[in-house]
Structure formats: C-alpha cells, structure tokens
PDB file of N, CA and C in Angstrom:
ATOM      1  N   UNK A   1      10.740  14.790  -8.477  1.00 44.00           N
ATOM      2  CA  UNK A   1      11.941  15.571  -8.642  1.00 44.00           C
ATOM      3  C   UNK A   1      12.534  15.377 -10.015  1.00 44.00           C
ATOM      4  N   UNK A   2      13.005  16.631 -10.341  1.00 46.00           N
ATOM      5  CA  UNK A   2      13.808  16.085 -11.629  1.00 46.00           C
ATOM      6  C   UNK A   2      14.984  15.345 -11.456  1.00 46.00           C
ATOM      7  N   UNK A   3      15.371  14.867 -12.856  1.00 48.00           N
ATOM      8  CA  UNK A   3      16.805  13.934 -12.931  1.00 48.00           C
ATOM      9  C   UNK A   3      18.273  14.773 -13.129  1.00 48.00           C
ATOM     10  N   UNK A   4      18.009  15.847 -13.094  1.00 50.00           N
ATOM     11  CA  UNK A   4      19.128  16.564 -12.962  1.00 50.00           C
ATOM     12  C   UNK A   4      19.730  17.025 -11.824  1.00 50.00           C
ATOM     13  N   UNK A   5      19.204  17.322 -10.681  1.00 55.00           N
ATOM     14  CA  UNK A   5      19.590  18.039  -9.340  1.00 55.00           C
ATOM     15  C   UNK A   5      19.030  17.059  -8.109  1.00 55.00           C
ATOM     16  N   UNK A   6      19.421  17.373  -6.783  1.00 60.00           N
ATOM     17  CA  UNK A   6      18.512  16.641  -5.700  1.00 60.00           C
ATOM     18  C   UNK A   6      19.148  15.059  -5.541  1.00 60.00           C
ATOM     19  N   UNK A   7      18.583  14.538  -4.444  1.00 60.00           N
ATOM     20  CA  UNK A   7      19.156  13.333  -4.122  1.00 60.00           C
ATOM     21  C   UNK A   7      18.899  12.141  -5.368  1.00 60.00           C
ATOM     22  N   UNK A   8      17.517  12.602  -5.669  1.00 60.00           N
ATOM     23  CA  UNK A   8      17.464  11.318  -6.937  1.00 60.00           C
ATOM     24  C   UNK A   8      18.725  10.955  -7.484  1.00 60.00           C
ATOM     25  N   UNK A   9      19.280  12.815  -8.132  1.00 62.00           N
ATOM     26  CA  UNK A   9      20.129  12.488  -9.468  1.00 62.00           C
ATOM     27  C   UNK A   9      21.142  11.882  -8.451  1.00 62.00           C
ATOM     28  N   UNK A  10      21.336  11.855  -7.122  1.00 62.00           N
ATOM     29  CA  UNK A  10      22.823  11.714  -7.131  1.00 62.00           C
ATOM     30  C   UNK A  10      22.906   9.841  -6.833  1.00 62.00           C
ATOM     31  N   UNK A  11      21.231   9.473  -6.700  1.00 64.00           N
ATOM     32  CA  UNK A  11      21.986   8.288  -6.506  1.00 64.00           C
ATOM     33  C   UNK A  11      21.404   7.477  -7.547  1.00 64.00           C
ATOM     34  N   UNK A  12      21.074   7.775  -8.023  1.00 64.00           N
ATOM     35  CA  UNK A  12      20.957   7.441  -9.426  1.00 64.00           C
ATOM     36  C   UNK A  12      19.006   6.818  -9.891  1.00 64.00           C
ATOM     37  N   UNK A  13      18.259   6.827  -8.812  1.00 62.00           N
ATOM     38  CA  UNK A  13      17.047   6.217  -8.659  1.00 62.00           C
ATOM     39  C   UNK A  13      16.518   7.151  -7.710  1.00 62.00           C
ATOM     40  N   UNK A  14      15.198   7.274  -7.345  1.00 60.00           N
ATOM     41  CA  UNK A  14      14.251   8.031  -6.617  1.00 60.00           C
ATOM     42  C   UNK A  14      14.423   7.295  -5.205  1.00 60.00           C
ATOM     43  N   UNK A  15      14.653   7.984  -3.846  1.00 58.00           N
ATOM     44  CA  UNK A  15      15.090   7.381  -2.944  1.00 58.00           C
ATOM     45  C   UNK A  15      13.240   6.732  -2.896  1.00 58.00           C
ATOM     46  N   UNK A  16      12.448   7.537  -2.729  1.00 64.00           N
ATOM     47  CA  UNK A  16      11.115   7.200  -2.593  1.00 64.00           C
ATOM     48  C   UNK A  16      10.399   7.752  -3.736  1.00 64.00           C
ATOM     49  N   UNK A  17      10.055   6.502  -4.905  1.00 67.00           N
ATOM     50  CA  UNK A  17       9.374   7.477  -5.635  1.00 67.00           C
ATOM     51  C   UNK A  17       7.844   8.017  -5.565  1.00 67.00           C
ATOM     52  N   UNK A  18       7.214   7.780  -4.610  1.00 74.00           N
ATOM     53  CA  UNK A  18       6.088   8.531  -4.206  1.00 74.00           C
ATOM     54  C   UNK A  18       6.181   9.435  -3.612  1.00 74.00           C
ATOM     55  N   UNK A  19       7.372  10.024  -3.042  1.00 73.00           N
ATOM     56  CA  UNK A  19       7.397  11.459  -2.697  1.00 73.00           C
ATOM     57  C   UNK A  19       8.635  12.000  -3.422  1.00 73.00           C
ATOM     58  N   UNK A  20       8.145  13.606  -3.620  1.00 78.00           N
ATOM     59  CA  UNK A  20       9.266  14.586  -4.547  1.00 78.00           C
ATOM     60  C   UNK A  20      10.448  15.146  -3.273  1.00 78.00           C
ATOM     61  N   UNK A  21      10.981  15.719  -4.445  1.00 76.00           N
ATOM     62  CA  UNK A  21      12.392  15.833  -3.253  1.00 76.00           C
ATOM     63  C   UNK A  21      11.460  17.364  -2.552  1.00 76.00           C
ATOM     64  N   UNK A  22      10.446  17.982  -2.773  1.00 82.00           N
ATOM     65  CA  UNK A  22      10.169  19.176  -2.065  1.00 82.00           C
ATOM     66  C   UNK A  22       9.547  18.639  -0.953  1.00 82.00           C
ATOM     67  N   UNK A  23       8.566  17.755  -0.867  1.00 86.00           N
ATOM     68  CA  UNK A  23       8.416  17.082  -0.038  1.00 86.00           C
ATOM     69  C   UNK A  23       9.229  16.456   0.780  1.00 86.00           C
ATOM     70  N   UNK A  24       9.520  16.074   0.624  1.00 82.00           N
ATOM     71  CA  UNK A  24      11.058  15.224   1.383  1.00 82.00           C
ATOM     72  C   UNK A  24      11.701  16.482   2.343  1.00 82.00           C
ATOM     73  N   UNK A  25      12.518  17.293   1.519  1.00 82.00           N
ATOM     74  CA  UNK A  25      12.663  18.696   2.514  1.00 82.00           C
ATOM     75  C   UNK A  25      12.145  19.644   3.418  1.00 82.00           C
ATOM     76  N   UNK A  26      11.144  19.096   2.697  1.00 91.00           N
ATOM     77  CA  UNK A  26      10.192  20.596   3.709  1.00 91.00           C
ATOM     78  C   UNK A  26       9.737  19.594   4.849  1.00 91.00           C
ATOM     79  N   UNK A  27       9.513  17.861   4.770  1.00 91.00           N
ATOM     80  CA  UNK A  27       9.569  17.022   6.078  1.00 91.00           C
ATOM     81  C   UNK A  27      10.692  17.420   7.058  1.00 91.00           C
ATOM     82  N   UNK A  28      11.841  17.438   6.438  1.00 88.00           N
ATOM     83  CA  UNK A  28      13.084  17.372   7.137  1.00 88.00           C
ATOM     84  C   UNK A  28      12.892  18.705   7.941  1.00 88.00           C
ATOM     85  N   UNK A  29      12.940  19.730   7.211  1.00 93.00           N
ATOM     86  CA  UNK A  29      12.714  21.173   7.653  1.00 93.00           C
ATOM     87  C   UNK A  29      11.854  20.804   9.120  1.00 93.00           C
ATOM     88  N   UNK A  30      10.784  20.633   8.723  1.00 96.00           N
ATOM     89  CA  UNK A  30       9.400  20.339  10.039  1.00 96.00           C
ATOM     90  C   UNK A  30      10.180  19.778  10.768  1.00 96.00           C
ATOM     91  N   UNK A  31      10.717  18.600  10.850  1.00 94.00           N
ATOM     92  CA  UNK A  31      10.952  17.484  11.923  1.00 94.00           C
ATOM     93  C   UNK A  31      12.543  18.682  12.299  1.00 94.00           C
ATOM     94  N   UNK A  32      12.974  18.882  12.157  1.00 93.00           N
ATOM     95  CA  UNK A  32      14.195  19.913  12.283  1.00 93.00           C
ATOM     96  C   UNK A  32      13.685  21.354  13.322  1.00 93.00           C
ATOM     97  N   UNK A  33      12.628  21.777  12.817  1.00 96.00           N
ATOM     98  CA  UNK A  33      12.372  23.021  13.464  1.00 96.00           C
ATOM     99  C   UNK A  33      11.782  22.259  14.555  1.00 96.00           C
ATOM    100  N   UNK A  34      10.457  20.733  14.807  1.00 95.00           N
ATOM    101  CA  UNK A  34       9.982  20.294  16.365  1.00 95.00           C
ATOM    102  C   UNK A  34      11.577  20.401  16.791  1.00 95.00           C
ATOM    103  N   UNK A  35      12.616  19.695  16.364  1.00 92.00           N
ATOM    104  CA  UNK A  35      13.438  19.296  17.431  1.00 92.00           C
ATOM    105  C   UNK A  35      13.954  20.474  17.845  1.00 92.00           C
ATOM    106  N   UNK A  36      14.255  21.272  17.188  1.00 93.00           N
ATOM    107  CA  UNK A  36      14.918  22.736  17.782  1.00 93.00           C
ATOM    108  C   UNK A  36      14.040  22.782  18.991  1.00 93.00           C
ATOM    109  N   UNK A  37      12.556  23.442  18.701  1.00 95.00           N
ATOM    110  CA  UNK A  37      11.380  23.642  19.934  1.00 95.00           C
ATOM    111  C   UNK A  37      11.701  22.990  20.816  1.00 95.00           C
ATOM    112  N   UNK A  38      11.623  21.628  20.692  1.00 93.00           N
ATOM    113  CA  UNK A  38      11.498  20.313  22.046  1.00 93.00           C
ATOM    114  C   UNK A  38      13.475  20.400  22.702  1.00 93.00           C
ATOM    115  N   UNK A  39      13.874  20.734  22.066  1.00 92.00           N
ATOM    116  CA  UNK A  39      15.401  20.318  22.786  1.00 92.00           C
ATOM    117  C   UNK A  39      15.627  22.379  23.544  1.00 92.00           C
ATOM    118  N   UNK A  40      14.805  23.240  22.441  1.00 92.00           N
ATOM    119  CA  UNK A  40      14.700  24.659  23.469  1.00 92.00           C
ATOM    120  C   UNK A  40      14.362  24.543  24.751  1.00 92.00           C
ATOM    121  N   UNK A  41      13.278  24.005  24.637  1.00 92.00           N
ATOM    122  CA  UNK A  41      12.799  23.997  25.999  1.00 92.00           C
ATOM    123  C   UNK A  41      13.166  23.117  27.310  1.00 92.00           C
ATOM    124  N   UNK A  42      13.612  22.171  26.727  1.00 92.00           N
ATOM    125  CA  UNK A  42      13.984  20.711  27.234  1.00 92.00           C
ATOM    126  C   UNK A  42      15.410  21.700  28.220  1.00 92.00           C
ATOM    127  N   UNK A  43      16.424  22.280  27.606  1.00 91.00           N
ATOM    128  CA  UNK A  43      17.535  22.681  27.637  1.00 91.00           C
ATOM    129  C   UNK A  43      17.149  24.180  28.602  1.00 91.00           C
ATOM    130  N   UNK A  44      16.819  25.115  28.151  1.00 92.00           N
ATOM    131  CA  UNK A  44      16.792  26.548  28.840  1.00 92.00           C
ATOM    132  C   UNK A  44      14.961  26.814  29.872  1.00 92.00           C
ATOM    133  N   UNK A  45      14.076  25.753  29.396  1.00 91.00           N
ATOM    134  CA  UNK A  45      12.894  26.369  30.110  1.00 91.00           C
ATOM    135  C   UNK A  45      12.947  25.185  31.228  1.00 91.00           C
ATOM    136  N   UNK A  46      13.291  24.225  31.601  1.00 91.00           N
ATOM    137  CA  UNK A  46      12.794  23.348  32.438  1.00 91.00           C
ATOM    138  C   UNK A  46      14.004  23.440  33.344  1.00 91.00           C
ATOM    139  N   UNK A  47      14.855  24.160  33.880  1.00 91.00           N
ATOM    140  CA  UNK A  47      15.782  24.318  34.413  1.00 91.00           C
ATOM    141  C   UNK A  47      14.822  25.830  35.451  1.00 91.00           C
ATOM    142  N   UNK A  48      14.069  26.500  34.735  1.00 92.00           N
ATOM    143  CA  UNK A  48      13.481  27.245  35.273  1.00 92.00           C
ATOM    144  C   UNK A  48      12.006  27.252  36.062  1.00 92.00           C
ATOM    145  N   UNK A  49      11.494  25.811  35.691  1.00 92.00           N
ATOM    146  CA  UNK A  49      10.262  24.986  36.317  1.00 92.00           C
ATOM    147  C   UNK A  49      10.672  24.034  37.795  1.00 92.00           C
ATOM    148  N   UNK A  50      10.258  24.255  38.749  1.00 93.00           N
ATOM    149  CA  UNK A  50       9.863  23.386  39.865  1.00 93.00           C
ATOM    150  C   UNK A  50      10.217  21.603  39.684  1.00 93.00           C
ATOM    151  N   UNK A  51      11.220  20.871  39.973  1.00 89.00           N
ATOM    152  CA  UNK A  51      11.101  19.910  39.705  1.00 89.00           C
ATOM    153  C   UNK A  51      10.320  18.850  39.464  1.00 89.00           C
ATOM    154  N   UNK A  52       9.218  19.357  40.619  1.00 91.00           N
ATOM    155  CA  UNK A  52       7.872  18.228  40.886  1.00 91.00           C
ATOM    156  C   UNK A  52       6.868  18.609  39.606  1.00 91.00           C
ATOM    157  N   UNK A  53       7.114  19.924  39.024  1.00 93.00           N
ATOM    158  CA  UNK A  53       5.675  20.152  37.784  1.00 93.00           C
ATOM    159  C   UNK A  53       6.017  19.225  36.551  1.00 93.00           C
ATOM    160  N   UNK A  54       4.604  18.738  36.272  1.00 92.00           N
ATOM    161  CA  UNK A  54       4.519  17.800  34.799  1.00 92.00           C
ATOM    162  C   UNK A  54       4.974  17.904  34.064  1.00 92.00           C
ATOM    163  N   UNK A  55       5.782  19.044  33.660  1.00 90.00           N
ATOM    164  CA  UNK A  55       6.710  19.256  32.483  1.00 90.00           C
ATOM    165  C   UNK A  55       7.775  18.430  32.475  1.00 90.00           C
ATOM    166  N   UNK A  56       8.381  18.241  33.417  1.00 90.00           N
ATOM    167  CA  UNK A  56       9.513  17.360  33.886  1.00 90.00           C
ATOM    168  C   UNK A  56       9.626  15.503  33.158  1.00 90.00           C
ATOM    169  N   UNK A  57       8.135  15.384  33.039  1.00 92.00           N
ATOM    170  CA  UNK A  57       7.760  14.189  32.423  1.00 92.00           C
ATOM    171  C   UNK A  57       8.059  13.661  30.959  1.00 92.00           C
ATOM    172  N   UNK A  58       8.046  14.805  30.316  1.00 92.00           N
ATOM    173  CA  UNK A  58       8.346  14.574  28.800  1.00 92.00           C
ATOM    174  C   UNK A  58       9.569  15.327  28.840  1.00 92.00           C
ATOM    175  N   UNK A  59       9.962  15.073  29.319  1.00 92.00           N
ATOM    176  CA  UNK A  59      12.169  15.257  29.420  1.00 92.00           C
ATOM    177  C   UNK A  59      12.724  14.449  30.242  1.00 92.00           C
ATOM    178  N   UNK A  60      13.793  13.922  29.027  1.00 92.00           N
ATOM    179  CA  UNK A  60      14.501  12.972  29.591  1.00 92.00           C
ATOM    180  C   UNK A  60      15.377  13.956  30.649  1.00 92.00           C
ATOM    181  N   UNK A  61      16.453  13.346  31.654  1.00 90.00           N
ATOM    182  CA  UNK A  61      17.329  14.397  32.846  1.00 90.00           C
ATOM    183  C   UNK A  61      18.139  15.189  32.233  1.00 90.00           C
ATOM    184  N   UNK A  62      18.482  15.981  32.647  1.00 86.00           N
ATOM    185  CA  UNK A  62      19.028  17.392  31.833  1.00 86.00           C
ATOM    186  C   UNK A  62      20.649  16.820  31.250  1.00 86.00           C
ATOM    187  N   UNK A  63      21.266  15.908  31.792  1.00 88.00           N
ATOM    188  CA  UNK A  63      22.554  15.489  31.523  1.00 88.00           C
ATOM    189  C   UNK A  63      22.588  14.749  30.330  1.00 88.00           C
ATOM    190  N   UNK A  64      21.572  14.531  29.632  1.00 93.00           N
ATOM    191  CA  UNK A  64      21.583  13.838  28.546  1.00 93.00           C
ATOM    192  C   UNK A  64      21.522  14.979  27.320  1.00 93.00           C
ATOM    193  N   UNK A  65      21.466  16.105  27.756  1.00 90.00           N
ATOM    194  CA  UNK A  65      21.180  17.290  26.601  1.00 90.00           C
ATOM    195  C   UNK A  65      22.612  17.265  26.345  1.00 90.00           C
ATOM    196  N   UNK A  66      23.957  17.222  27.377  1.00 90.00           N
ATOM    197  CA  UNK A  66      25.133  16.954  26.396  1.00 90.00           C
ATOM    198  C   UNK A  66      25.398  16.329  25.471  1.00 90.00           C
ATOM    199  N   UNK A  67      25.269  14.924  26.387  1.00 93.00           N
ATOM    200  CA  UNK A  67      25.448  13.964  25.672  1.00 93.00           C
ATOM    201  C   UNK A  67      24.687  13.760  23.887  1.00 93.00           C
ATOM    202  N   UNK A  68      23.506  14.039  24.383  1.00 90.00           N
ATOM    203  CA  UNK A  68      22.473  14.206  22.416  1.00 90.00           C
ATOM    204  C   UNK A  68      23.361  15.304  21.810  1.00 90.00           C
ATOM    205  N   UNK A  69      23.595  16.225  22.190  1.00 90.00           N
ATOM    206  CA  UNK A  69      24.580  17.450  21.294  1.00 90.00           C
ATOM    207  C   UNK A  69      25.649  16.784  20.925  1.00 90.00           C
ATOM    208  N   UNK A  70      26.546  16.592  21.904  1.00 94.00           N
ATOM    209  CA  UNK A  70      27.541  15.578  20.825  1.00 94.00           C
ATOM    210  C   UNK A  70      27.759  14.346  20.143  1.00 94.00           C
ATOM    211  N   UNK A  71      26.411  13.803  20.350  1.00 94.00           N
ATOM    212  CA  UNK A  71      26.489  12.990  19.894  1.00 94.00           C
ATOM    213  C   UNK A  71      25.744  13.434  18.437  1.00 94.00           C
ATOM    214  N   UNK A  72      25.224  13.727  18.274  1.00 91.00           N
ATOM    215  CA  UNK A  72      24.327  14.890  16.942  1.00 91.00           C
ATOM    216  C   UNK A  72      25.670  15.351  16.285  1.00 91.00           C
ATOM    217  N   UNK A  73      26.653  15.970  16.508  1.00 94.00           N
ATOM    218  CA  UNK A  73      27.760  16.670  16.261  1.00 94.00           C
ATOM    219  C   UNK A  73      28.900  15.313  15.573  1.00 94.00           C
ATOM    220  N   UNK A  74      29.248  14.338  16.475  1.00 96.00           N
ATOM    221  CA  UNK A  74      30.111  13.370  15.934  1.00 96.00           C
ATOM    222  C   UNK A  74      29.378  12.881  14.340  1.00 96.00           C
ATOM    223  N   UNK A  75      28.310  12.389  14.680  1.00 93.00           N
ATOM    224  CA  UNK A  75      27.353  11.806  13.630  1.00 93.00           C
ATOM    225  C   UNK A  75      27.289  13.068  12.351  1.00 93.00           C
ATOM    226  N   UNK A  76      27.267  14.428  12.408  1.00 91.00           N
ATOM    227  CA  UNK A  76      27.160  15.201  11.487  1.00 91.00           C
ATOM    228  C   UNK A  76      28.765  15.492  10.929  1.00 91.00           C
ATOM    229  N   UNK A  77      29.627  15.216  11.478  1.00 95.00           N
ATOM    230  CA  UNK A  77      31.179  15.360  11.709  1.00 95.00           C
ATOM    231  C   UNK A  77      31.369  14.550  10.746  1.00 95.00           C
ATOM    232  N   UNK A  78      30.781  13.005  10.897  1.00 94.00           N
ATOM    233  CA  UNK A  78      30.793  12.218   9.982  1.00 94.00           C
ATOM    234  C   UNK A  78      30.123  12.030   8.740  1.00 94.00           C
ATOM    235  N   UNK A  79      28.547  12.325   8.433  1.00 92.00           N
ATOM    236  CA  UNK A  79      27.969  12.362   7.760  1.00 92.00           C
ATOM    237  C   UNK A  79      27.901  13.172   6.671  1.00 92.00           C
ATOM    238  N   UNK A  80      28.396  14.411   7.024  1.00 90.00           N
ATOM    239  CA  UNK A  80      28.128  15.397   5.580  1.00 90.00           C
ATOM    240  C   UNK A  80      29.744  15.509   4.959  1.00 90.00           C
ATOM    241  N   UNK A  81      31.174  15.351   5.706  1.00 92.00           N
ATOM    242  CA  UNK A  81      32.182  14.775   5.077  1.00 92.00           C
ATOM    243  C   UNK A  81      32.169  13.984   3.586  1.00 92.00           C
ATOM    244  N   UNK A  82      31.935  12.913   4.341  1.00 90.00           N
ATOM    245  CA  UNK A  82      31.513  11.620   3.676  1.00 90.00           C
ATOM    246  C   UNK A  82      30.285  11.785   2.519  1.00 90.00           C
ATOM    247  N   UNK A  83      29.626  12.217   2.499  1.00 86.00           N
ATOM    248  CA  UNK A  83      28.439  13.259   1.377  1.00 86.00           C
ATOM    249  C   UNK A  83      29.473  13.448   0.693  1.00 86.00           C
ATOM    250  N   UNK A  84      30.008  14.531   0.980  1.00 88.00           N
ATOM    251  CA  UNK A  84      30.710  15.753  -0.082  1.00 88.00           C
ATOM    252  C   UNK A  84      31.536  14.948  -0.689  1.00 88.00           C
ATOM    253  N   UNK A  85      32.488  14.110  -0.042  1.00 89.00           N
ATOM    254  CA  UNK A  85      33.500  12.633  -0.827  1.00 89.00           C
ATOM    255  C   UNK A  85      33.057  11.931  -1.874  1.00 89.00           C
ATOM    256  N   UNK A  86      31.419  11.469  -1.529  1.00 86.00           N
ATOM    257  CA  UNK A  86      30.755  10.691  -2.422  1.00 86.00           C
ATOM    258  C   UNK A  86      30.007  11.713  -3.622  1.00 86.00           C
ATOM    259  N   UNK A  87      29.648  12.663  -3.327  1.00 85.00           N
ATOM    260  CA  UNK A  87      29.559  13.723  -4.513  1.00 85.00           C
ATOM    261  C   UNK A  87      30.336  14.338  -5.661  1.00 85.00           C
ATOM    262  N   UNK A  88      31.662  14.755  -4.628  1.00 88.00           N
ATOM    263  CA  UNK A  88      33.153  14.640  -5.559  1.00 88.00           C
ATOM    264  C   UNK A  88      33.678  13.866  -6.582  1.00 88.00           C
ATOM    265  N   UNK A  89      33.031  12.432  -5.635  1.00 88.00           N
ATOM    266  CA  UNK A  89      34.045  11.079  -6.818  1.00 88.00           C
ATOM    267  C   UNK A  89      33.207  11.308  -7.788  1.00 88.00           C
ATOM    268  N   UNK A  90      31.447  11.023  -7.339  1.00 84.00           N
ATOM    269  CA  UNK A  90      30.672  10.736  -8.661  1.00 84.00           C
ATOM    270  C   UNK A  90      30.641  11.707  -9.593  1.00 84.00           C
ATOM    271  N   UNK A  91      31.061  13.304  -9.291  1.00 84.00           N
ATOM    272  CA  UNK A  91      30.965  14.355 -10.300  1.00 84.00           C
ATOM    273  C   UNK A  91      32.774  14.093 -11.145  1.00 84.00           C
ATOM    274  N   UNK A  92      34.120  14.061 -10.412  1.00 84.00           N
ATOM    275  CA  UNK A  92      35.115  13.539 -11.147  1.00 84.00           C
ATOM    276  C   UNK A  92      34.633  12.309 -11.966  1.00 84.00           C
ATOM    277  N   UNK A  93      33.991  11.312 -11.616  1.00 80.00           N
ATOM    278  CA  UNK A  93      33.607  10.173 -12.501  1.00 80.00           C
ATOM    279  C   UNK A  93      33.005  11.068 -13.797  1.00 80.00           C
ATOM    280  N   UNK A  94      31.916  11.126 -13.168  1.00 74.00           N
ATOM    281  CA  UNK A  94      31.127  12.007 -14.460  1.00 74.00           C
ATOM    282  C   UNK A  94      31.587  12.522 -15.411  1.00 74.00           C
ATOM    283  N   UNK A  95      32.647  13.260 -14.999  1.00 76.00           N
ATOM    284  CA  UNK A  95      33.453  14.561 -16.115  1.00 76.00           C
ATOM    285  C   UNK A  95      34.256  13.378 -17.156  1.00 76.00           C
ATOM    286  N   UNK A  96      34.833  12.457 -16.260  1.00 79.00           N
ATOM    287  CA  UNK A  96      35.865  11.734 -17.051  1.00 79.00           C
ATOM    288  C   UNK A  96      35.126  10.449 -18.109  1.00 79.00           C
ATOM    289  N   UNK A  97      33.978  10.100 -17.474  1.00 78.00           N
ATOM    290  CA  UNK A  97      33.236   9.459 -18.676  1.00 78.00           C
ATOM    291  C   UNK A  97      32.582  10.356 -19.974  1.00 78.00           C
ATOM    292  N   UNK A  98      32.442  11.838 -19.424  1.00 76.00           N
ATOM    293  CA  UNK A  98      32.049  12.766 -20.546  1.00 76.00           C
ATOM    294  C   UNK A  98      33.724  13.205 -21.898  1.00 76.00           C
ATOM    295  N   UNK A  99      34.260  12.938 -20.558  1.00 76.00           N
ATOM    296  CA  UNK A  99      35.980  13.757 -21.898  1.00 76.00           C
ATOM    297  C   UNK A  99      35.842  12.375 -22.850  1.00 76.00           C
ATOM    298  N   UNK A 100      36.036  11.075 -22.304  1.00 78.00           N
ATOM    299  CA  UNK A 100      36.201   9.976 -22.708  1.00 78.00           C
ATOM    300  C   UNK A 100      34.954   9.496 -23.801  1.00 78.00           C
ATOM    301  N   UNK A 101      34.334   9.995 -23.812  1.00 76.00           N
ATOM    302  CA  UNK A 101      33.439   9.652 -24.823  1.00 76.00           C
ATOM    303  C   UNK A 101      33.388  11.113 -25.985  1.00 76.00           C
ATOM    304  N   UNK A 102      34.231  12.096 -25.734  1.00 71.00           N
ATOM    305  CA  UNK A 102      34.744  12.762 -26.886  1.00 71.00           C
ATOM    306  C   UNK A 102      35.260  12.271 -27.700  1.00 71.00           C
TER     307      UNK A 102
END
C-alpha cells in the first residue's frame, strides 16, 4: 500500500507488511459476504426446514441470531465512532504541525 492513504498511513507502519491494503480488503469483503450467506440462511431458511434435518447442525438455536445482531451493532456503535475520533485528532494534529513549521 502506499504511504499516503489506507490503514498503513493512518497508523503510521504497515499493519502487516506482507500483505497490501487491497488484499486486506477484498479478505474483509469475502469473510463479510460468507457471513451475510451463513447468518441468511441461518436466520430466514432454517425456520423453513423440519427440525430433525441436518441443516439444523451447523446452526447455533435461532435465539442467538438476536443476540449476534446486537451484539455486532453495540461493537460497530463503538468501533467506527472511535475510528473517526482517532482520524480527526491525527488529521487536526497533522494540519497544526504543518502551519507550525511555516
């Protein structure tokens, strides 16, 4: 990745420098679109399957699909806040070490 944009620049070092930040995203993307699939089905198709069929096996009980949603939700409630805070300061930092060295 370059040193201008992307998580590198913001934290100041390559989180992993054997992988680029396109890589890195397009993981996230993948692992983002299984979970959509696996929590689709988990949520709207197995409500429509026979309790006793094998599908039932690779799902946890349906009452936990709340619970993972909000709990996904508190955690993102918190997480990308807190991003944007830490992006803010370091770009106000930034500006004011740039005037200051005018």
């Amino acid at each position: 990745g370059s040193r201008g944009v992307g998580l590198d620049a913001f934290l100041g070092a390559p989180l992993c420098p054997m992988i680029s930040d396109r890589t890195f995203g397009l993981s996230l993307a993948f692992f983002a679109l299984a979970s959509f699939i696996y929590y689709t089905i988990w949520v709207l198709v197995t409500p429509l399957v026979d309790a006793e069929h094998a599908i039932h096996h690779y799902f946890p009980p349906r009452h936990y699909a709340f619970a993972f949603s909000a709990l996904i939700v508190i955690v993102l409630l918190t997480i990308v806040p807190t991003f944007v805070a830490l992006v803010m300061i370091k770009s106000t930092t930034h500006h004011r070490q740039k005037k200051d060295k005018r």
